[in-house]
Amino acid sequence: MRVLAVSNSGKYYGDLEGFISRLDGVEEAILVTSDTPGGNFSKIYRVGDVYGDLLARILGEVGEPDLVVGIHTRKVLEAVAYLAGARDMPIVTEVVGLEGMTVTRNILSGRGTAKYSLSPPAALTIAPGKFSGQLSLGPPEVMELGEKPSTVVVDRSEKSRTGVDIESAEIVVGVGRGFKEKDDLKLAFELAEALGGEVGCSRPIAADYKWLDEDRWIGISGKKLRGKLYIAVGISGAPQHIMAANDVKVIVAINKDKNAPIFEYADYGIVGDLYQILPILTRKVRELRGV
Amino acid sequence: MDVGVAVKAALDLNVLRSNPDGTVAVENIPLVISEYDRNAVYEARRIADSTGGRVIIYSFLTWWPADRKEKDFENVIREALALGGDEAYVVVDPTVSGSEPRFTAKVLASLIKKYGSPSLVLTGEASTDMTSSSIAPYLAATLGYTVVTFARSLKVSNGGIVVERDVEDYIETVRASLPAVVSVTGEINSPRLPTLLQIRKAFRKPLVKTSLSELGLSPMLPKYSDYRLVTVKRKRVVLEDGSPEELVDKLVSYLVEEGVLKR
Ligand SMILES: Cc1cc2nc3c(=O)[nH]c(=O)nc-3n(C[C@H](O)[C@H](O)[C@H](O)COP(=O)(O)OP(=O)(O)OC[C@H]3O[C@@H](n4cnc5c(N)ncnc54)[C@H](O)[C@@H]3O)c2cc1C
Ligand SMILES: Nc1ncnc2c1ncn2[C@@H]1O[C@H](COP(=O)(O)O)[C@@H](O)[C@H]1O
C-alpha cells in the first residue's frame, strides 16, 4: 500500500507515523510538509504552505496513493478534502480510532461516534493525540517544491496568547455567557487561584467577545480537558463545549437556570446566581485550603 | 453578484434519542438548521445586498426516512429564506438513507450547476451533526472553484475575495480569485432572529424540490455505519434547595469526599 501523509507542523509526525504503522502492508509513505523535515518516511516533499491544488500536483509526480492521511488541522484538512474532491475519493475527517480498515470518528458534536470502512483509494484526517508511533521506511530523501497556490496569503497575524495550558491543568474553572461583563471574570480568576487551577471559557467568551485569549477556549473546536475537576460557571452545556470535558473526573455546574443542559453533564450542580455563589465558594475554598 | 449558500438540515442535538441497542434513532430525531449555516445565509445576504444580487439556498436532505423528515426539512429551508435567502433548490429523495461528504458535495455541485451557478458559494465551518468541515473544499474541487475555509471576515473586491481566515494559532488574510467556495465561522457575524414579516414572506419565496434522478445522479449507499451515542456517565446531583451558603457547603463537602479538593 502507498500512503501520502500531510502535515503543516513537525509536532504531528509521530501521530502520522503512528497511524500509518498500524495499517497493513505499507510499502511506501511519502510525507508532504511545510515544516522542517523529520520522521522515518520513505520520501519527503517540503513545501512552503499546504494547499489542495499543490497536493494534486505532487500526486501528478509521485502517482496515485491508496490512502491520503493528513493531520486534522485546518490547513491540512482543507488541502486533503480538496484533493479528495479533485480525485473523487471518499473523505473521512478527524479519525480517532482504527481497526483493520475501519475507522471511527466523532459525530453529533461529540455526542456520538460513527464507523466508516475504508476501501482505497481514500482520504482521511486524523485527530492529534490519538495515534503515536514510528515508521521504519527511511531515511527519507527530501525534495523542495516551489508553489503557485490559487489563494495568496497577504497578511498573517499571530493570535494573542496567554500561554496557559488548560489541557494539562488538573483544575479548571470555565466561564460562559452567564458573566455580564469582562470585569466580572475576576470572580472566576479568584476561585481558580484559591483552587490552584486555571480559567478556561466557552467559545463566545474568547471568539465573539474576545474577553479572554483563545488558548482558554474549551470545546470541540478548542481545547480538551482531562484533569480531575472542571467547574463550569454560567455555561449552558452545549455538546460542542461540554463533550470536550468528558474525560474530566468530576464536573461541577453553576447555572441559574435549572433546566440548563449542563446539569445533565455534571456530577454536582448548583442552581443559583453565579454572582452570589462564586464569592462564597471562593471564601470557603480559601478557608479549607488555608490560602 | 449572486451568492449561493449550502444549508444543512441537521439532527437536533437537544433531543437525541437512541435505540435499545445504543445506535442513534435517526428516524425519531427532529431536524433543525445547522447552527453556523445561519451565519452563512446572513453573510450571503450582506454581500448580495452590497453587490446587487440574489441569495440562492441549496440543500440536500440526507437523514431518513425522507417522508418523515420532509416537514422539518421544509421548515429549515423556510428559516433560511426568512434569514435572507431569495430562492431555494433542494433535493428530497426517498432512496436516500444517509450520506457522506463525497456524495453530499456531488449532489450540491449538481444543484449549483443546474440552478444559478453563483460565483460565490458559502457554507458553515462545520455542520452540527456530522462536523466534518470537508464539504466546502470537496465542493470547491468538484465545481473547479477556489476554496477558503474558516472565514472570520469576507470582502469582495476587484473581482476577487479577501478573507480573514482562522487557522488555529494565526489569522491569515488571503486573497483568492472567483469563483470560490468559502466556509464561514460562527464569529463572522451575529444573525438576528427573522422578524414575523420576514417569516411570512419566506412562505412566498420559490422553493424548488428535485430528486437525484432528475439531476442525473444514482443513489449511493454511504459507508458510514454504527452511529452511536456516547454514554455520559455523571452523578447528576443537583443542589437547589437552601441558602447559597448551604448549597456551597454541600458542594464543598462532596468535592472533598471525591478527593478533588484537598485541605
Ligand atoms: C460547529 C460548532 C463548533 C462549536 N465549538 C464550540 C467550542 O469549541 N466551545 C464552545 O464553548 N462552544 C462551541 N460552539 C458553540 C456552542 O454551540 C454554544 O453556542 C456555546 O458553547 C455557548 O456558550 P455559553 O454556554 O457560554 O453561552 P450560553 O449558551 O448563552 O449560556 C449562558 C448560560 O449562563 C447562564 N446564566 C446566565 N446568567 C447567569 C447567572 N447570573 N448565574 C449563573 N448562570 C447564569 C444561563 O442560564 C445560560 O445557561 C460550537 C458550535 C458549533 C455549531
Ligand atoms: N446535506 C447538506 N445540504 C446542504 N449543505 C450541506 C449539507 N451537508 C453539509 N452542508 C454544508 O457544509 C457545511 C459543513 O458541513 P460538514 O462538512 O458536514 O461539517 C455545513 O455547514 C453546510 O453549509
Tab-separated table of C-alpha atoms in Angstrom, chain A:
chain	number	residue	atom	x	y	z
A	1	MET	CA	0.000	0.000	0.000
A	2	ARG	CA	1.167	3.537	-0.793
A	3	VAL	CA	0.335	6.355	1.599
A	4	LEU	CA	0.619	10.107	1.211
A	5	ALA	CA	0.948	11.796	4.618
A	6	VAL	CA	0.326	15.518	5.055
A	7	SER	CA	1.264	17.866	7.898
A	8	ASN	CA	1.825	21.563	8.482
A	9	SER	CA	3.876	21.039	11.611
A	10	GLY	CA	6.659	18.759	12.781
A	11	LYS	CA	4.865	18.117	16.046
A	12	TYR	CA	2.404	15.809	14.247
A	13	TYR	CA	4.870	13.478	12.517
A	14	GLY	CA	4.538	10.978	15.381
A	15	ASP	CA	0.727	10.954	15.003
A	16	LEU	CA	1.003	10.268	11.279
A	17	GLU	CA	3.715	7.640	11.692
A	18	GLY	CA	1.692	6.000	14.450
A	19	PHE	CA	-1.439	5.810	12.320
A	20	ILE	CA	0.353	4.583	9.210
A	21	SER	CA	2.331	1.966	11.153
A	22	ARG	CA	-0.993	0.457	12.275
A	23	LEU	CA	-2.015	-0.177	8.650
A	24	ASP	CA	-1.224	-3.485	6.982
A	25	GLY	CA	1.275	-3.769	4.170
A	26	VAL	CA	2.505	-0.204	3.802
A	27	GLU	CA	5.443	-0.209	1.371
A	28	GLU	CA	5.800	3.489	0.842
A	29	ALA	CA	4.806	6.546	2.881
A	30	ILE	CA	5.532	9.940	1.362
A	31	LEU	CA	5.268	12.988	3.602
A	32	VAL	CA	4.266	16.433	2.376
A	33	THR	CA	5.071	19.044	4.996
A	34	SER	CA	5.503	22.793	5.329
A	35	ASP	CA	7.729	22.361	8.399
A	36	THR	CA	11.256	21.053	8.940
A	37	PRO	CA	11.524	17.527	7.527
A	38	GLY	CA	11.620	14.682	10.040
A	39	GLY	CA	10.290	11.223	10.790
A	40	ASN	CA	11.037	7.906	9.193
A	41	PHE	CA	9.054	8.317	5.960
A	42	SER	CA	10.165	6.974	2.559
A	43	LYS	CA	10.317	10.387	0.931
A	44	ILE	CA	9.544	13.969	1.954
A	45	TYR	CA	8.223	16.863	-0.098
A	46	ARG	CA	8.964	20.127	1.655
A	47	VAL	CA	6.538	22.860	0.570
A	48	GLY	CA	6.087	26.498	1.549
A	49	ASP	CA	2.474	26.002	2.538
A	50	VAL	CA	0.000	23.121	2.310
A	51	TYR	CA	-2.741	23.602	-0.324
A	52	GLY	CA	-5.127	21.304	-2.138
A	53	ASP	CA	-4.015	22.161	-5.659
A	54	LEU	CA	-0.399	21.683	-4.589
A	55	LEU	CA	-1.162	18.188	-3.262
A	56	ALA	CA	-2.832	17.398	-6.577
A	57	ARG	CA	0.342	18.492	-8.371
A	58	ILE	CA	2.505	16.294	-6.148
A	59	LEU	CA	0.274	13.316	-6.925
A	60	GLY	CA	0.886	14.054	-10.567
A	61	GLU	CA	4.584	13.465	-9.873
A	62	VAL	CA	4.537	10.554	-7.433
A	63	GLY	CA	1.494	8.705	-8.760
A	64	GLU	CA	-1.807	7.891	-7.085
A	65	PRO	CA	-1.632	6.683	-3.474
A	66	ASP	CA	-4.006	4.191	-1.855
A	67	LEU	CA	-4.506	6.399	1.154
A	68	VAL	CA	-4.012	10.086	1.855
A	69	VAL	CA	-3.613	10.666	5.598
A	70	GLY	CA	-3.467	14.226	6.888
A	71	ILE	CA	-3.304	15.585	10.402
A	72	HIS	CA	-6.586	17.230	11.399
A	73	THR	CA	-5.523	20.866	11.441
A	74	ARG	CA	-7.481	23.452	9.484
A	75	LYS	CA	-4.912	23.934	6.718
A	76	VAL	CA	-4.298	20.256	6.169
A	77	LEU	CA	-8.000	19.418	6.407
A	78	GLU	CA	-8.804	21.937	3.674
A	79	ALA	CA	-5.997	20.665	1.449
A	80	VAL	CA	-6.787	16.971	1.896
A	81	ALA	CA	-10.551	17.427	1.414
A	82	TYR	CA	-9.885	19.484	-1.724
A	83	LEU	CA	-7.558	16.803	-3.053
A	84	ALA	CA	-10.199	14.165	-2.314
A	85	GLY	CA	-12.703	16.206	-4.320
A	86	ALA	CA	-10.275	16.668	-7.200
A	87	ARG	CA	-9.622	12.892	-7.293
A	88	ASP	CA	-13.211	11.803	-6.492
A	89	MET	CA	-12.061	9.907	-3.392
A	90	PRO	CA	-14.135	9.440	-0.248
A	91	ILE	CA	-13.025	11.519	2.736
A	92	VAL	CA	-13.330	10.873	6.458
A	93	THR	CA	-12.209	13.598	8.852
A	94	GLU	CA	-10.964	13.726	12.443
A	95	VAL	CA	-10.489	9.993	12.791
A	96	VAL	CA	-9.971	8.885	16.392
A	97	GLY	CA	-9.782	5.086	16.024
A	98	LEU	CA	-8.628	2.405	13.597
A	99	GLU	CA	-9.424	-1.303	13.443
A	100	GLY	CA	-8.317	-3.106	10.307
A	101	MET	CA	-9.575	-0.771	7.594
A	102	THR	CA	-12.477	0.544	9.662
A	103	VAL	CA	-12.065	3.988	11.167
A	104	THR	CA	-14.066	5.648	13.939
A	105	ARG	CA	-14.897	9.323	14.141
A	106	ASN	CA	-16.905	11.543	16.451
A	107	ILE	CA	-20.216	12.866	15.204
A	108	LEU	CA	-23.060	14.937	16.671
A	109	SER	CA	-20.597	17.498	18.048
A	110	GLY	CA	-19.025	14.875	20.270
A	111	ARG	CA	-22.266	13.243	21.463
A	112	GLY	CA	-21.865	10.292	19.124
A	113	THR	CA	-19.489	8.132	17.126
A	114	ALA	CA	-19.689	6.511	13.709
A	115	LYS	CA	-17.660	3.913	11.857
A	116	TYR	CA	-16.557	4.011	8.253
A	117	SER	CA	-14.999	1.179	6.301
A	118	LEU	CA	-12.255	2.430	4.032
A	119	SER	CA	-11.709	0.963	0.626
A	120	PRO	CA	-8.744	2.569	-1.107
A	121	PRO	CA	-8.276	4.976	-2.670
A	122	ALA	CA	-9.498	7.143	0.209
A	123	ALA	CA	-8.516	10.281	2.092
A	124	LEU	CA	-8.685	10.982	5.797
A	125	THR	CA	-7.543	13.336	8.517
A	126	ILE	CA	-6.608	12.022	11.952
A	127	ALA	CA	-7.191	13.764	15.271
A	128	PRO	CA	-3.946	14.809	17.002
A	129	GLY	CA	-3.035	12.862	20.125
A	130	LYS	CA	-4.853	9.627	19.273
A	131	PHE	CA	-2.114	7.706	17.493
A	132	SER	CA	1.582	7.712	18.060
A	133	GLY	CA	4.443	5.579	16.854
A	134	GLN	CA	7.227	5.298	14.365
A	135	LEU	CA	7.703	4.087	10.838
A	136	SER	CA	10.830	2.366	9.613
A	137	LEU	CA	10.801	3.315	5.951
A	138	GLY	CA	13.504	5.979	5.987
A	139	PRO	CA	15.860	7.666	5.942
A	140	PRO	CA	13.846	9.806	3.561
A	141	GLU	CA	15.018	11.660	0.513
A	142	VAL	CA	13.926	15.323	0.833
A	143	MET	CA	12.657	17.346	-2.134
A	144	GLU	CA	11.870	21.057	-2.043
A	145	LEU	CA	8.894	22.258	-4.018
A	146	GLY	CA	8.086	25.763	-5.202
A	147	GLU	CA	4.434	26.624	-5.492
A	148	LYS	CA	1.824	28.853	-7.037
A	149	PRO	CA	-1.294	28.476	-4.897
A	150	SER	CA	-4.595	29.924	-6.068
A	151	THR	CA	-5.030	31.699	-2.747
A	152	VAL	CA	-2.363	34.191	-1.805
A	153	VAL	CA	-1.596	34.985	1.817
A	154	VAL	CA	-1.270	38.753	2.070
A	155	ASP	CA	-1.001	39.029	5.831
A	156	ARG	CA	-0.548	36.787	8.803
A	157	SER	CA	-1.009	37.809	12.418
A	158	GLU	CA	-0.447	35.650	15.438
A	159	LYS	CA	-3.366	35.420	17.848
A	160	SER	CA	-2.739	36.833	21.272
A	161	ARG	CA	-1.907	34.047	23.689
A	162	THR	CA	-1.952	33.813	27.457
A	163	GLY	CA	0.410	30.883	27.419
A	164	VAL	CA	-1.636	28.809	29.875
A	165	ASP	CA	-2.014	25.142	29.093
A	166	ILE	CA	-5.515	24.288	30.264
A	167	GLU	CA	-5.273	20.881	28.583
A	168	SER	CA	-2.871	19.688	31.251
A	169	ALA	CA	-4.365	21.641	34.169
A	170	GLU	CA	-5.785	19.469	36.967
A	171	ILE	CA	-8.425	22.015	37.921
A	172	VAL	CA	-10.195	24.373	35.513
A	173	VAL	CA	-12.887	26.981	36.188
A	174	GLY	CA	-14.833	27.605	32.956
A	175	VAL	CA	-16.639	30.878	32.283
A	176	GLY	CA	-19.509	31.416	29.868
A	177	ARG	CA	-22.022	33.981	28.767
A	178	GLY	CA	-23.597	33.979	32.229
A	179	PHE	CA	-20.982	36.625	33.083
A	180	LYS	CA	-22.373	40.049	32.260
A	181	GLU	CA	-19.125	41.862	31.681
A	182	LYS	CA	-15.438	41.298	31.304
A	183	ASP	CA	-14.653	42.764	34.701
A	184	ASP	CA	-16.805	40.159	36.406
A	185	LEU	CA	-14.461	37.401	35.253
A	186	LYS	CA	-12.296	38.266	38.241
A	187	LEU	CA	-14.770	36.243	40.302
A	188	ALA	CA	-13.672	33.168	38.356
A	189	PHE	CA	-9.979	34.045	38.488
A	190	GLU	CA	-10.209	34.384	42.271
A	191	LEU	CA	-11.846	30.965	42.547
A	192	ALA	CA	-9.268	29.401	40.217
A	193	GLU	CA	-6.472	30.911	42.270
A	194	ALA	CA	-7.937	29.604	45.530
A	195	LEU	CA	-8.175	26.138	43.952
A	196	GLY	CA	-4.739	26.257	42.378
A	197	GLY	CA	-6.296	25.913	38.925
A	198	GLU	CA	-6.663	27.764	35.627
A	199	VAL	CA	-9.503	29.660	33.965
A	200	GLY	CA	-10.996	28.367	30.714
A	201	CYS	CA	-14.018	29.589	28.773
A	202	SER	CA	-16.737	28.856	26.243
A	203	ARG	CA	-16.257	29.809	22.608
A	204	PRO	CA	-18.231	33.082	22.643
A	205	ILE	CA	-16.176	34.457	25.546
A	206	ALA	CA	-12.957	34.050	23.547
A	207	ALA	CA	-14.031	34.264	19.925
A	208	ASP	CA	-17.006	36.673	19.953
A	209	TYR	CA	-16.376	38.907	22.972
A	210	LYS	CA	-12.583	38.479	22.990
A	211	TRP	CA	-12.613	38.792	26.793
A	212	LEU	CA	-10.031	36.019	27.070
A	213	ASP	CA	-7.356	34.647	24.763
A	214	GLU	CA	-8.249	31.715	22.571
A	215	ASP	CA	-5.888	29.325	24.330
A	216	ARG	CA	-8.503	29.252	27.113
A	217	TRP	CA	-11.309	28.201	24.724
A	218	ILE	CA	-12.702	24.798	25.696
A	219	GLY	CA	-14.615	22.656	23.211
A	220	ILE	CA	-14.579	20.546	20.102
A	221	SER	CA	-13.099	23.463	18.196
A	222	GLY	CA	-10.877	24.481	21.130
A	223	LYS	CA	-9.014	22.718	23.928
A	224	LYS	CA	-9.898	19.374	25.505
A	225	LEU	CA	-9.771	18.883	29.281
A	226	ARG	CA	-8.625	15.786	31.139
A	227	GLY	CA	-7.879	16.930	34.678
A	228	LYS	CA	-9.660	15.991	37.896
A	229	LEU	CA	-12.078	18.895	38.326
A	230	TYR	CA	-13.952	21.168	35.914
A	231	ILE	CA	-16.276	23.848	37.313
A	232	ALA	CA	-18.471	25.285	34.541
A	233	VAL	CA	-19.920	28.650	35.543
A	234	GLY	CA	-22.619	30.430	33.532
A	235	ILE	CA	-22.222	27.916	30.715
A	236	SER	CA	-25.330	26.351	29.172
A	237	GLY	CA	-23.789	22.983	28.297
A	238	ALA	CA	-23.831	22.817	24.502
A	239	PRO	CA	-22.314	19.476	23.441
A	240	GLN	CA	-19.667	21.357	21.426
A	241	HIS	CA	-18.416	22.717	24.721
A	242	ILE	CA	-19.001	20.117	27.384
A	243	MET	CA	-18.074	16.972	25.443
A	244	ALA	CA	-14.510	18.279	25.446
A	245	ALA	CA	-14.580	17.769	29.239
A	246	ASN	CA	-15.813	14.184	29.003
A	247	ASP	CA	-12.510	12.813	30.343
A	248	VAL	CA	-12.512	15.013	33.436
A	249	LYS	CA	-13.040	13.091	36.682
A	250	VAL	CA	-15.559	15.427	38.344
A	251	ILE	CA	-17.678	18.083	36.616
A	252	VAL	CA	-19.465	20.822	38.572
A	253	ALA	CA	-22.021	23.205	37.072
A	254	ILE	CA	-23.178	26.537	38.435
A	255	ASN	CA	-26.104	27.941	36.473
A	256	LYS	CA	-29.172	29.930	37.423
A	257	ASP	CA	-31.433	28.046	35.022
A	258	LYS	CA	-32.341	24.682	36.497
A	259	ASN	CA	-33.252	23.408	33.014
A	260	ALA	CA	-29.835	24.209	31.545
A	261	PRO	CA	-28.458	21.128	29.738
A	262	ILE	CA	-25.169	21.492	31.636
A	263	PHE	CA	-26.755	19.729	34.635
A	264	GLU	CA	-27.108	16.568	32.515
A	265	TYR	CA	-23.349	16.536	32.078
A	266	ALA	CA	-22.383	17.396	35.661
A	267	ASP	CA	-21.691	15.313	38.754
A	268	TYR	CA	-22.679	18.173	41.033
A	269	GLY	CA	-24.698	21.229	40.150
A	270	ILE	CA	-25.780	24.321	41.996
A	271	VAL	CA	-28.859	26.080	40.686
A	272	GLY	CA	-28.078	29.673	41.519
A	273	ASP	CA	-26.765	33.049	40.528
A	274	LEU	CA	-23.035	32.936	39.928
A	275	TYR	CA	-22.700	36.437	41.370
A	276	GLN	CA	-23.934	35.086	44.704
A	277	ILE	CA	-22.376	31.640	44.613
A	278	LEU	CA	-18.829	32.332	43.421
A	279	PRO	CA	-17.720	34.694	46.212
A	280	ILE	CA	-18.988	32.241	48.844
A	281	LEU	CA	-17.344	29.287	47.122
A	282	THR	CA	-14.036	31.134	46.832
A	283	ARG	CA	-14.145	32.087	50.533
A	284	LYS	CA	-14.866	28.512	51.618
A	285	VAL	CA	-12.171	27.041	49.395
A	286	ARG	CA	-9.689	29.541	50.841
A	287	GLU	CA	-10.705	28.629	54.379
A	288	LEU	CA	-10.420	24.935	53.627
A	289	ARG	CA	-7.063	25.137	51.898
A	290	GLY	CA	-5.690	27.839	54.153
A	291	VAL	CA	-4.742	30.072	51.232
